[in-house]
XYZ file of C-alpha atoms in Angstrom:
575
model
C -137.773 -14.967 -7.551
C -135.862 -11.959 -9.242
C -137.994 -9.554 -11.246
C -136.799 -7.502 -14.028
C -139.200 -4.353 -14.686
C -139.410 -3.029 -18.053
C -138.505 0.410 -18.547
C -140.575 0.980 -21.841
C -144.219 -0.265 -21.317
C -146.116 -1.591 -18.473
C -145.515 -5.194 -18.974
C -142.994 -6.904 -16.421
C -140.764 -9.714 -17.443
C -139.900 -12.239 -14.726
C -136.829 -13.980 -13.893
C -137.715 -17.339 -12.591
C -135.672 -19.238 -9.966
C -135.635 -22.412 -11.413
C -133.423 -24.528 -8.894
C -131.046 -23.366 -5.931
C -128.124 -25.206 -4.587
C -126.598 -24.706 -1.388
C -123.021 -25.267 -0.522
C -121.793 -28.536 0.093
C -120.764 -31.925 -1.312
C -123.689 -33.940 -1.979
C -125.793 -34.044 -5.051
C -128.085 -31.519 -3.819
C -125.152 -29.019 -3.121
C -122.573 -27.475 -5.322
C -118.924 -26.840 -3.994
C -118.488 -23.172 -3.204
C -115.435 -21.177 -1.753
C -116.783 -18.298 0.027
C -115.091 -14.791 -0.377
C -112.945 -13.502 2.259
C -110.779 -10.161 2.169
C -109.727 -9.222 -1.113
C -111.149 -12.610 -2.732
C -114.227 -13.252 -5.008
C -116.297 -16.278 -4.451
C -115.311 -19.537 -6.097
C -117.929 -22.059 -7.511
C -119.495 -23.612 -10.498
C -117.956 -22.379 -13.574
C -120.335 -23.273 -16.505
C -123.854 -24.502 -17.418
C -124.873 -26.185 -20.897
C -128.259 -27.275 -22.171
C -128.271 -30.726 -23.538
C -130.383 -32.153 -26.360
C -133.358 -33.202 -24.467
C -133.367 -29.994 -22.125
C -131.479 -31.193 -19.367
C -128.704 -28.922 -17.896
C -125.187 -29.665 -17.128
C -123.580 -27.536 -14.304
C -119.940 -27.713 -14.013
C -119.235 -27.961 -10.124
C -115.632 -27.249 -10.512
C -114.587 -27.183 -6.611
C -116.285 -30.783 -6.215
C -114.676 -32.128 -9.222
C -117.705 -33.260 -11.337
C -120.564 -32.434 -13.658
C -124.270 -32.206 -12.012
C -126.849 -33.356 -14.738
C -130.709 -32.385 -14.087
C -133.911 -31.484 -15.781
C -135.184 -28.021 -15.088
C -138.507 -28.739 -15.976
C -138.824 -31.362 -13.312
C -137.749 -29.897 -9.975
C -138.479 -32.456 -7.852
C -136.505 -34.956 -9.733
C -133.211 -36.221 -8.045
C -129.902 -34.384 -9.439
C -127.441 -37.101 -10.945
C -123.616 -36.687 -10.514
C -120.878 -37.251 -12.931
C -117.522 -37.653 -11.340
C -114.687 -36.029 -13.163
C -111.288 -37.941 -13.729
C -108.972 -36.741 -10.756
C -106.154 -35.321 -13.016
C -108.685 -32.877 -14.652
C -109.521 -29.526 -13.372
C -111.659 -28.071 -16.393
C -113.019 -24.338 -16.574
C -115.936 -25.074 -19.075
C -118.217 -27.711 -20.565
C -119.806 -28.146 -23.940
C -121.841 -31.205 -24.843
C -122.074 -32.527 -28.126
C -123.271 -35.595 -29.584
C -123.478 -37.551 -26.272
C -120.285 -36.554 -25.601
C -119.069 -34.248 -22.659
C -116.555 -31.941 -23.777
C -114.523 -30.047 -21.085
C -111.816 -27.486 -21.317
C -108.649 -27.940 -19.318
C -105.931 -25.938 -21.256
C -107.676 -27.252 -24.256
C -110.922 -29.594 -25.101
C -111.109 -32.854 -23.420
C -113.600 -35.476 -24.488
C -115.608 -37.470 -21.933
C -118.046 -40.295 -21.384
C -119.867 -41.600 -18.597
C -119.261 -45.195 -17.337
C -121.534 -47.361 -15.068
C -125.178 -48.065 -15.085
C -127.078 -45.474 -17.085
C -129.581 -45.151 -14.229
C -127.304 -44.606 -11.287
C -127.547 -41.418 -9.619
C -123.467 -41.196 -9.421
C -121.633 -42.086 -12.626
C -117.734 -41.662 -13.681
C -116.397 -39.651 -16.446
C -113.689 -41.305 -18.323
C -111.335 -39.605 -21.037
C -112.232 -41.264 -24.058
C -110.308 -41.369 -27.562
C -113.268 -43.205 -29.220
C -114.893 -40.238 -30.353
C -113.451 -37.849 -33.024
C -111.420 -34.490 -31.988
C -113.637 -32.018 -31.363
C -115.027 -30.256 -34.413
C -115.427 -26.543 -35.656
C -118.900 -26.134 -33.985
C -117.349 -27.537 -30.412
C -114.351 -25.405 -30.511
C -116.532 -22.378 -31.774
C -118.867 -23.084 -28.547
C -115.810 -22.974 -26.283
C -114.608 -20.003 -27.750
C -117.943 -18.037 -26.973
C -116.968 -17.361 -23.357
C -113.208 -16.999 -24.227
C -112.128 -20.876 -23.619
C -109.704 -20.831 -26.478
C -106.091 -21.019 -27.494
C -105.064 -17.622 -27.425
C -102.710 -16.097 -30.154
C -99.352 -14.862 -29.458
C -98.697 -13.321 -32.683
C -97.463 -9.887 -32.903
C -100.171 -8.704 -35.360
C -102.793 -10.033 -33.198
C -101.834 -7.814 -29.877
C -103.298 -4.483 -31.094
C -106.697 -5.888 -31.033
C -109.102 -2.755 -31.282
C -106.579 -0.155 -30.663
C -106.482 0.556 -34.421
C -110.189 1.392 -34.311
C -111.102 -1.205 -36.968
C -113.451 -3.870 -35.621
C -112.835 -7.226 -37.478
C -115.348 -9.818 -39.287
C -115.800 -12.896 -37.568
C -117.055 -16.563 -38.014
C -118.747 -18.609 -35.637
C -119.852 -22.326 -36.189
C -122.650 -23.679 -33.996
C -124.282 -26.998 -33.632
C -127.568 -25.854 -33.104
C -130.621 -27.679 -31.298
C -133.041 -26.887 -34.394
C -130.962 -26.371 -37.280
C -128.149 -28.789 -36.747
C -124.830 -27.074 -37.770
C -125.303 -23.165 -38.752
C -122.493 -20.801 -39.816
C -122.806 -17.150 -38.627
C -120.788 -14.142 -40.088
C -120.541 -11.422 -37.795
C -119.731 -7.967 -39.704
C -119.603 -4.319 -38.386
C -121.809 -2.018 -40.045
C -119.946 0.999 -38.887
C -116.360 1.911 -37.361
C -117.614 2.537 -33.949
C -119.298 -0.714 -33.735
C -122.775 0.708 -32.779
C -124.562 -1.768 -35.012
C -123.675 -5.362 -36.105
C -125.208 -7.664 -39.028
C -124.962 -11.502 -38.649
C -125.585 -13.384 -41.668
C -126.698 -17.063 -40.737
C -126.349 -20.141 -42.911
C -127.083 -23.820 -42.719
C -125.792 -24.902 -46.067
C -127.538 -22.134 -47.550
C -128.723 -18.799 -46.290
C -131.111 -19.135 -43.188
C -131.445 -15.651 -42.193
C -129.762 -11.988 -41.913
C -130.275 -10.026 -38.406
C -129.127 -6.788 -37.334
C -128.307 -5.750 -33.953
C -127.931 -2.054 -32.863
C -127.079 -0.712 -29.353
C -127.078 2.797 -27.904
C -123.323 2.949 -27.257
C -121.226 0.298 -28.556
C -121.262 -3.342 -29.043
C -118.985 -5.536 -27.167
C -119.200 -9.251 -27.621
C -121.605 -10.945 -30.026
C -121.995 -14.338 -30.217
C -124.496 -16.794 -31.932
C -125.924 -19.094 -28.977
C -128.200 -21.345 -30.745
C -131.316 -21.892 -33.153
C -134.044 -23.667 -31.235
C -136.568 -25.941 -32.536
C -138.947 -23.355 -33.718
C -136.173 -21.870 -35.947
C -135.825 -18.753 -33.524
C -132.143 -17.287 -33.420
C -130.776 -16.535 -29.944
C -127.646 -14.019 -30.070
C -125.352 -13.123 -26.914
C -124.980 -9.060 -27.174
C -123.242 -6.375 -25.020
C -123.890 -2.579 -24.785
C -120.500 -1.400 -23.356
C -120.654 2.527 -22.361
C -118.350 4.910 -23.943
C -118.673 7.471 -21.122
C -119.377 7.040 -17.129
C -123.292 8.232 -17.569
C -124.020 4.876 -19.134
C -124.672 1.745 -18.178
C -123.128 -1.345 -19.298
C -125.758 -4.749 -20.196
C -125.366 -8.160 -21.420
C -128.211 -9.768 -23.170
C -129.615 -12.273 -25.261
C -131.279 -11.223 -28.291
C -133.976 -13.380 -29.957
C -134.982 -13.164 -33.664
C -137.725 -15.107 -35.608
C -136.841 -17.416 -38.243
C -136.795 -14.962 -40.907
C -134.524 -12.556 -38.855
C -136.937 -9.916 -37.382
C -135.958 -8.949 -33.943
C -138.592 -10.103 -31.387
C -137.020 -9.004 -28.097
C -134.317 -9.402 -25.545
C -133.757 -11.247 -22.111
C -131.437 -9.044 -19.970
C -129.183 -11.017 -17.878
C -129.287 -10.191 -14.405
C -125.325 -9.179 -13.322
C -124.639 -7.056 -10.182
C -121.910 -6.715 -7.945
C -122.721 -9.624 -6.249
C -122.568 -12.163 -8.883
C -119.259 -13.975 -8.863
C -117.466 -14.378 -12.023
C -117.913 -17.443 -14.096
C -116.994 -18.807 -17.510
C -120.520 -19.705 -19.372
C -123.207 -17.946 -17.574
C -125.770 -18.568 -20.084
C -127.399 -21.254 -22.117
C -130.295 -21.490 -24.474
C -132.538 -25.086 -24.393
C -133.710 -26.336 -27.533
C -137.433 -25.311 -26.603
C -135.831 -21.662 -26.599
C -135.537 -21.207 -22.727
C -132.615 -19.132 -21.808
C -130.964 -19.924 -18.388
C -128.333 -18.085 -16.387
C -126.051 -19.104 -13.757
C -125.937 -16.992 -10.877
C -123.083 -17.795 -8.262
C -123.953 -15.545 -4.848
C -123.119 -15.923 -1.319
C -124.014 -19.182 0.329
C -125.853 -20.526 -2.684
C -125.697 -20.913 -6.523
C -128.957 -20.435 -8.592
C -130.164 -21.529 -12.025
C -132.583 -18.680 -13.239
C -134.955 -18.408 -16.247
C -134.373 -15.394 -17.754
C -137.587 -13.074 -18.386
C -138.396 -12.114 -22.217
C -138.988 -8.055 -23.039
C -140.642 -7.893 -26.376
C -139.186 -5.496 -28.859
C -139.953 -4.005 -32.374
C -138.177 -5.162 -35.043
C -135.326 -2.788 -36.096
C -135.404 -1.163 -32.714
C -132.170 0.092 -30.762
C -131.590 -2.409 -27.873
C -131.440 0.051 -25.182
C -131.482 -1.212 -21.613
C -130.330 1.617 -19.662
C -132.598 2.963 -16.879
C -134.721 5.811 -17.350
C -132.603 8.396 -15.402
C -128.739 8.888 -15.624
C -127.282 6.783 -12.886
C -123.586 6.077 -11.757
C -122.646 2.958 -13.242
C -120.381 0.364 -11.150
C -117.237 1.143 -12.713
C -118.145 5.163 -12.886
C -115.497 7.886 -11.928
C -115.127 8.205 -8.077
C -113.335 10.474 -6.089
C -110.300 7.990 -6.002
C -108.803 10.124 -9.128
C -108.870 13.178 -7.003
C -106.860 11.480 -4.047
C -103.353 12.157 -3.025
C -101.818 8.920 -4.310
C -99.822 6.376 -2.003
C -96.017 6.223 -2.831
C -93.953 3.128 -3.132
C -90.717 2.628 -4.808
C -90.595 1.127 -8.284
C -88.574 0.300 -11.375
C -89.926 2.852 -13.958
C -91.777 0.440 -16.575
C -93.180 1.032 -20.076
C -96.246 -0.827 -21.421
C -94.213 -3.683 -23.203
C -92.155 -4.160 -19.833
C -95.362 -4.498 -18.053
C -96.956 -7.258 -20.532
C -93.573 -9.015 -21.009
C -93.458 -9.136 -17.092
C -97.077 -10.549 -17.040
C -96.497 -13.096 -19.706
C -93.268 -14.449 -17.643
C -95.754 -15.162 -14.758
C -98.174 -16.868 -17.147
C -95.624 -18.921 -19.458
C -93.076 -19.914 -16.832
C -92.446 -23.882 -16.843
C -91.297 -25.662 -13.915
C -91.326 -29.321 -12.432
C -93.423 -30.337 -9.353
C -91.181 -31.365 -6.774
C -92.593 -33.113 -3.431
C -91.950 -30.203 -1.363
C -93.725 -27.853 -3.865
C -96.752 -30.303 -4.330
C -97.228 -30.816 -0.314
C -98.444 -33.666 1.761
C -101.836 -35.144 1.501
C -104.235 -34.689 3.268
C -103.531 -30.928 3.750
C -105.534 -29.743 6.646
C -104.279 -26.062 6.557
C -107.617 -24.947 5.082
C -111.012 -25.455 6.800
C -114.159 -26.524 4.894
C -113.138 -28.372 1.474
C -109.865 -30.279 1.900
C -108.974 -30.310 -1.306
C -108.784 -26.706 -1.986
C -105.535 -25.677 -0.219
C -103.628 -26.945 -3.340
C -104.413 -25.132 -6.656
C -106.390 -27.064 -9.158
C -103.921 -27.362 -12.019
C -101.254 -29.083 -9.888
C -103.548 -31.798 -8.733
C -101.936 -35.151 -10.099
C -99.086 -33.661 -11.428
C -96.169 -34.715 -8.859
C -92.919 -34.919 -10.721
C -94.538 -33.578 -13.980
C -93.709 -30.197 -15.900
C -96.512 -27.454 -15.312
C -96.926 -24.186 -16.721
C -97.467 -20.970 -14.694
C -96.932 -19.429 -11.356
C -99.461 -21.062 -8.797
C -102.009 -18.719 -7.172
C -101.192 -18.002 -3.365
C -103.638 -16.061 -1.130
C -101.572 -13.224 0.646
C -98.100 -14.293 -0.967
C -96.415 -11.646 -3.109
C -92.869 -10.607 -4.554
C -91.058 -10.670 -7.480
C -90.675 -13.503 -10.122
C -87.458 -14.493 -9.409
C -87.831 -14.784 -5.771
C -91.014 -17.016 -6.208
C -89.093 -19.163 -8.667
C -86.328 -19.754 -6.335
C -88.511 -20.528 -3.550
C -90.626 -23.024 -5.389
C -87.361 -24.466 -6.707
C -86.026 -24.851 -3.328
C -88.817 -27.048 -2.187
C -91.371 -24.707 -0.593
C -95.158 -25.454 -0.884
C -96.237 -23.974 -4.152
C -99.846 -22.206 -3.943
C -102.637 -21.942 -1.445
C -106.016 -20.970 -2.086
C -107.345 -20.497 1.226
C -109.799 -17.584 1.584
C -109.372 -16.410 5.161
C -107.465 -13.499 6.683
C -104.563 -14.798 8.054
C -101.909 -15.704 4.972
C -99.777 -19.040 5.559
C -95.766 -18.198 5.880
C -94.520 -21.349 4.356
C -96.007 -21.105 0.828
C -94.607 -19.572 -2.535
C -96.869 -17.858 -5.108
C -98.646 -14.718 -5.853
C -102.239 -13.504 -5.559
C -104.243 -11.293 -8.031
C -103.296 -7.747 -6.582
C -99.729 -9.050 -5.799
C -99.176 -10.031 -9.360
C -100.733 -6.693 -10.881
C -98.423 -5.000 -8.394
C -95.134 -6.967 -9.807
C -95.922 -6.249 -13.044
C -96.157 -2.558 -12.433
C -92.719 -2.548 -11.203
C -94.003 -2.123 -7.423
C -92.034 -3.136 -4.595
C -95.147 -2.945 -2.140
C -98.086 -5.081 -2.468
C -101.040 -2.947 -3.230
C -104.164 -4.580 -2.537
C -107.418 -4.247 -4.773
C -108.534 -1.728 -2.132
C -105.569 0.065 -2.528
C -105.108 0.298 -6.087
C -107.368 3.298 -6.671
C -104.949 5.476 -4.966
C -102.205 4.988 -7.377
C -104.178 4.809 -10.435
C -106.741 6.844 -12.325
C -110.114 5.402 -13.194
C -110.911 5.685 -17.197
C -114.242 7.088 -17.718
C -114.483 5.124 -21.286
C -113.583 1.610 -20.806
C -112.699 1.440 -24.464
C -109.767 3.249 -23.587
C -107.961 0.451 -22.016
C -104.463 -0.072 -23.142
C -101.978 -3.070 -22.708
C -101.059 -2.646 -19.090
C -104.175 -1.127 -17.741
C -106.190 -3.077 -15.127
C -109.725 -4.116 -14.811
C -110.129 -3.648 -10.651
C -113.050 -4.733 -8.173
C -111.939 -3.304 -5.178
C -112.283 -5.970 -2.745
C -112.552 -8.649 -4.766
C -110.236 -9.367 -7.869
C -108.055 -7.510 -10.320
C -106.772 -8.300 -13.973
C -104.104 -6.693 -16.121
C -105.397 -5.541 -19.534
C -103.686 -6.871 -22.515
C -105.681 -5.916 -25.451
C -109.047 -5.921 -27.024
C -109.509 -9.310 -29.497
C -110.607 -8.138 -32.992
C -114.268 -9.412 -31.734
C -114.216 -6.691 -29.229
C -113.613 -8.567 -26.010
C -111.282 -8.292 -23.269
C -108.014 -10.592 -23.053
C -106.371 -10.304 -19.492
C -103.709 -11.929 -17.317
C -104.745 -12.729 -14.029
C -103.998 -14.771 -11.242
C -106.604 -16.824 -9.966
C -108.426 -19.523 -8.204
C -111.269 -20.233 -10.588
C -110.966 -18.772 -13.914
C -107.287 -20.058 -14.145
C -107.666 -22.943 -11.899
C -105.041 -21.824 -9.174
C -102.636 -19.997 -11.294
C -101.624 -17.084 -13.542
C -102.794 -17.257 -16.803
C -104.196 -15.765 -19.920
C -108.198 -15.338 -20.332
C -110.814 -13.590 -22.471
C -113.719 -12.228 -21.009
C -117.116 -10.401 -22.633
C -115.951 -6.873 -21.551
C -119.564 -5.775 -20.495
C -120.163 -8.827 -18.288
C -116.999 -7.722 -16.274
C -118.298 -4.033 -15.994
C -121.669 -5.215 -14.810
C -120.184 -7.116 -12.239
C -118.046 -4.238 -10.738
C -114.910 -4.238 -12.548
C -113.339 -0.483 -13.158
C -110.979 0.148 -15.826
C -108.094 1.666 -14.104
C -104.569 2.924 -15.406
C -101.536 2.878 -13.194
C -99.753 6.392 -12.696
C -96.243 5.305 -12.892
C -95.875 3.892 -16.200
C -92.396 5.673 -17.504
C -92.774 8.108 -20.618
C -97.123 6.978 -20.829
C -98.719 9.234 -23.542
C -101.558 6.926 -23.338
C -100.699 5.644 -26.832
C -101.190 2.000 -28.285
C -98.126 -0.048 -27.863
C -97.609 -3.364 -29.737
C -96.760 -6.040 -27.090
C -93.843 -8.133 -27.636
C -95.259 -11.399 -27.722
C -93.707 -14.325 -25.784
C -94.710 -17.371 -27.608
C -92.822 -20.160 -26.078
C -93.031 -20.631 -22.224
C -90.038 -19.509 -20.152
C -88.100 -22.155 -18.159
C -87.840 -21.435 -14.466
C -84.646 -20.242 -13.157
C -82.251 -21.988 -10.441
C -81.497 -18.609 -8.344
C -80.895 -19.706 -4.802
C -83.487 -18.126 -2.481
C -80.581 -16.689 -0.001
C -79.322 -14.807 -3.159
C -82.233 -12.655 -3.004
C -83.898 -10.199 -0.946
C -87.909 -10.496 -0.139
C -89.102 -9.301 -3.457
C -86.385 -10.390 -5.910
C -83.345 -8.901 -7.064
C -82.623 -5.291 -7.150
C -85.464 -4.398 -4.661
C -85.270 -0.702 -3.979
C -86.250 0.869 -0.260
C -89.735 1.904 -0.058
C -92.358 3.610 1.841
C -95.381 1.758 3.224
C -98.243 3.838 2.261
C -101.748 3.293 3.677
C -103.708 0.276 2.482
C -100.638 -1.046 0.797
C -98.425 -2.988 3.394
C -101.446 -5.482 4.147
C -100.571 -8.277 2.444
C -103.292 -10.826 3.105
C -105.739 -11.011 0.621
C -105.694 -10.565 -3.137
């Protein structure tokens, strides 16, 4: 049991361990790929609370959804097996239908005896297309179609927080609509006008530093309103926090549930859900186990500023270190500006190619120990002979896009998600830090541990600009694209979990990234960089993969310059 100590007052709010799953493949376990050198843990991506209080857990690695009642710990878990061609990253349950996100919403219904411990999920067209409430629920955590419109690429760089509308199928009031409006230019406070046909409540949320993501999660059976919020610091002396604020039916603030993030909590998509009874649950993936926690409640006075900072100033997980004072490592590079960096990243994410036999590989592939099916990136499963989008994730691989495209086109094995310290030489693709290195025009693969030597850490995460990065040394790195109008971070990353084994675009709540240990960094080598906002040239359509012969290119693609081998940069295993 984890305990949250209240910082104001003498009471304690306990985070209760509801159920813990070990690593494995039976119904009492979940699939977890342990972290290795420069790799994050990969495990369950989402939880969702159903109408009867049951919890649905998306066991991505094992290709299934687990269903259990958190109020009955002795009751057996039930397994709902996903179709073989689906590798979803998010889940929403509505009207007896399970919707999963696999580059878009897919409706699934269970087949087989209702009392069976294991059933199958099948894609169904017998239900209506996802409504606004289902799509809005997916968008809460970034599962959404990402716009390529040029006027949306600036996000918050113009300093003007935007209004947003959210539609939620609540447990207690049916479909409700929330209009979220900033009350000040610095986004310290936000108002939410909630309606269920008529006006239901008007809420106000105020934090100490700056509000990040604000999402209406649910209205429970007692009419209480639950809103996900973030306090995202504007300087290095403040701690980020992610919380669920609970309001009475009349809109008065009752208190908060502080979500227990730390550096050991692995990245997941839907990490919090609220039951019909008003219980708040948190998904915690850590080394060797996955836990469902019931989050403790902290009472607060109506109108109080939500301030979850420690009583004494502390250096936060992303705060400035002495990396900025070190002598930077050197490597030959092509000078790029921010627009070119984002264009290169979008090419990695948008490239189209047809999966040939060599790229797909043989079954079974025994190149990885443990789970046999995690060698091939998930987005390639069942896609032999079909067209797919995105360069595959390959642990330990690196290089420029023309080289990778040529190797895959020539029949080299595409992607490898093994997390071990010996990269395979027969695979093509790119891992997270190699992807960022290529976007920054570097001829050398800088790992997540080496990136601080060629970048400077930002004291204010809101200063992030297109082409900067969010780096977690020893774990993962994402290329920053923009702040969305509703204050979340849009990134492009090469990831086994969030991208299902390829390079893709994602949206994350900024505060949850910072709390997990990600640091905002700026590459020192951008050409003519004055740290000014730069409109991004959008790439609205996917780019077909070229047919360049691999022998016509050098190791890292065309026009590779000579390069030095800085300490920490030449190591290619890991991300």
